C-alpha positions as a printed Julia matrix, in Angstrom:
125×3 Matrix{Float64}:
 67.85  -180.19  -61.32
 65.28  -183.82  -61.83
 64.58  -184.87  -57.87
 62.86  -187.77  -56.61
 62.82  -187.58  -52.76
 61.61  -190.47  -50.08
 60.14  -190.04  -47.07
 57.98  -191.85  -44.43
 60.68  -194.52  -43.31
 60.9   -195.39  -40.12
 61.1   -198.22  -36.58
 57.93  -200.25  -36.78
 56.55  -202.65  -35.08
 55.27  -205.52  -36.46
 51.63  -205.41  -37.98
 52.45  -201.79  -38.15
 51.45  -199.38  -41.09
 54.04  -196.73  -42.57
 52.83  -194.47  -45.41
 56.06  -193.42  -47.53
 55.71  -190.54  -49.88
 58.28  -189.28  -53.39
 57.87  -186.41  -54.04
 59.42  -185.12  -57.7
 60.62  -182.05  -58.35
 62.19  -180.57  -61.78
 59.52  -182.4   -63.58
 55.86  -183.34  -63.67
 54.95  -186.29  -62.71
 51.34  -186.72  -64.76
 53.35  -188.66  -68.0
 55.58  -190.75  -65.34
 54.97  -194.26  -64.38
 56.49  -194.29  -60.84
 57.99  -197.23  -59.22
 58.69  -198.3   -55.83
 61.75  -200.89  -54.91
 63.71  -201.92  -52.34
 66.74  -203.88  -51.34
 67.51  -205.75  -47.87
 70.51  -205.92  -46.97
 72.56  -208.56  -48.62
 69.8   -209.27  -50.95
 69.18  -207.69  -55.03
 66.93  -204.77  -55.46
 63.04  -205.8   -56.05
 60.33  -204.09  -57.6
 57.4   -203.74  -54.99
 55.07  -201.85  -56.57
 54.14  -199.23  -59.79
 51.41  -196.88  -60.53
 50.88  -195.49  -64.28
 49.97  -192.46  -65.86
 46.95  -193.28  -65.51
 45.91  -194.63  -62.3
 43.77  -197.65  -63.78
 47.26  -199.27  -64.25
 48.93  -200.93  -61.24
 51.66  -203.87  -60.6
 52.1   -205.4   -56.83
 54.84  -207.69  -56.0
 53.11  -211.02  -55.04
 54.89  -210.96  -51.33
 53.17  -207.4   -51.21
 49.57  -207.77  -52.62
 47.02  -207.15  -50.11
 49.03  -205.37  -47.62
 50.32  -202.43  -49.71
 48.63  -199.65  -51.96
 49.69  -197.15  -54.64
 48.59  -193.67  -55.19
 49.35  -190.56  -56.69
 48.39  -186.68  -56.32
 49.66  -184.97  -59.72
 48.78  -181.78  -57.93
 51.55  -182.57  -55.14
 53.83  -184.03  -57.57
 53.94  -186.79  -55.41
 53.19  -190.92  -54.99
 52.83  -192.23  -51.88
 53.12  -196.34  -50.86
 50.33  -197.22  -48.5
 51.15  -200.16  -46.01
 49.79  -201.6   -43.79
 50.44  -205.36  -41.55
 54.27  -204.75  -42.3
 56.57  -208.04  -41.77
 60.05  -208.12  -40.47
 61.05  -209.73  -44.21
 59.15  -205.71  -45.54
 62.4   -204.55  -44.1
 64.51  -202.46  -46.26
 65.34  -199.32  -47.97
 62.75  -198.33  -50.08
 63.18  -195.89  -53.4
 60.8   -194.34  -55.76
 61.76  -193.97  -59.43
 60.11  -192.69  -62.36
 60.02  -194.06  -66.1
 58.58  -192.06  -68.99
 56.76  -194.57  -70.32
 53.51  -193.91  -68.34
 51.64  -196.06  -70.1
 53.65  -199.02  -68.82
 54.34  -200.54  -65.59
 57.26  -202.85  -65.0
 59.47  -204.09  -62.12
 62.56  -203.8   -64.12
 64.77  -201.79  -63.11
 65.99  -200.58  -66.83
 63.26  -198.74  -67.47
 63.01  -196.09  -64.86
 65.33  -193.1   -65.48
 64.84  -191.42  -62.22
 65.94  -192.3   -58.84
 65.62  -190.93  -54.96
 68.29  -191.68  -52.4
 65.9   -194.02  -50.49
 64.17  -194.45  -47.01
 64.63  -196.6   -44.37
 61.84  -198.91  -43.62
 62.46  -200.99  -40.3
 59.94  -203.4   -38.98
 60.69  -205.15  -35.21
 59.88  -208.78  -34.66
């Protein structure tokens, strides 16, 4: 069974940091692009970041550039999202997703085949 499981979400204060993890099972992440998406209450889900099968291929939404860093450890079948300088506007459920086209890195949901359940990130004022 293909699964993606996120962890690391928490309640943090303004300016704090969190590292989210996305662990795959039932398949190898090696050849997949992995994206992070978020959805805040009352808002549409948006692409946050993506990393291709090659470390050199990445995407960041303008709202998180300079604050978030995506990375992967293929030996652990895990992708990370390091989030620094967190703001209340970052509060959302964060989900990871896998795109079998590892040579592309898209912020469009339609390209992703597998999705995790999400982890809650809350940033207090």
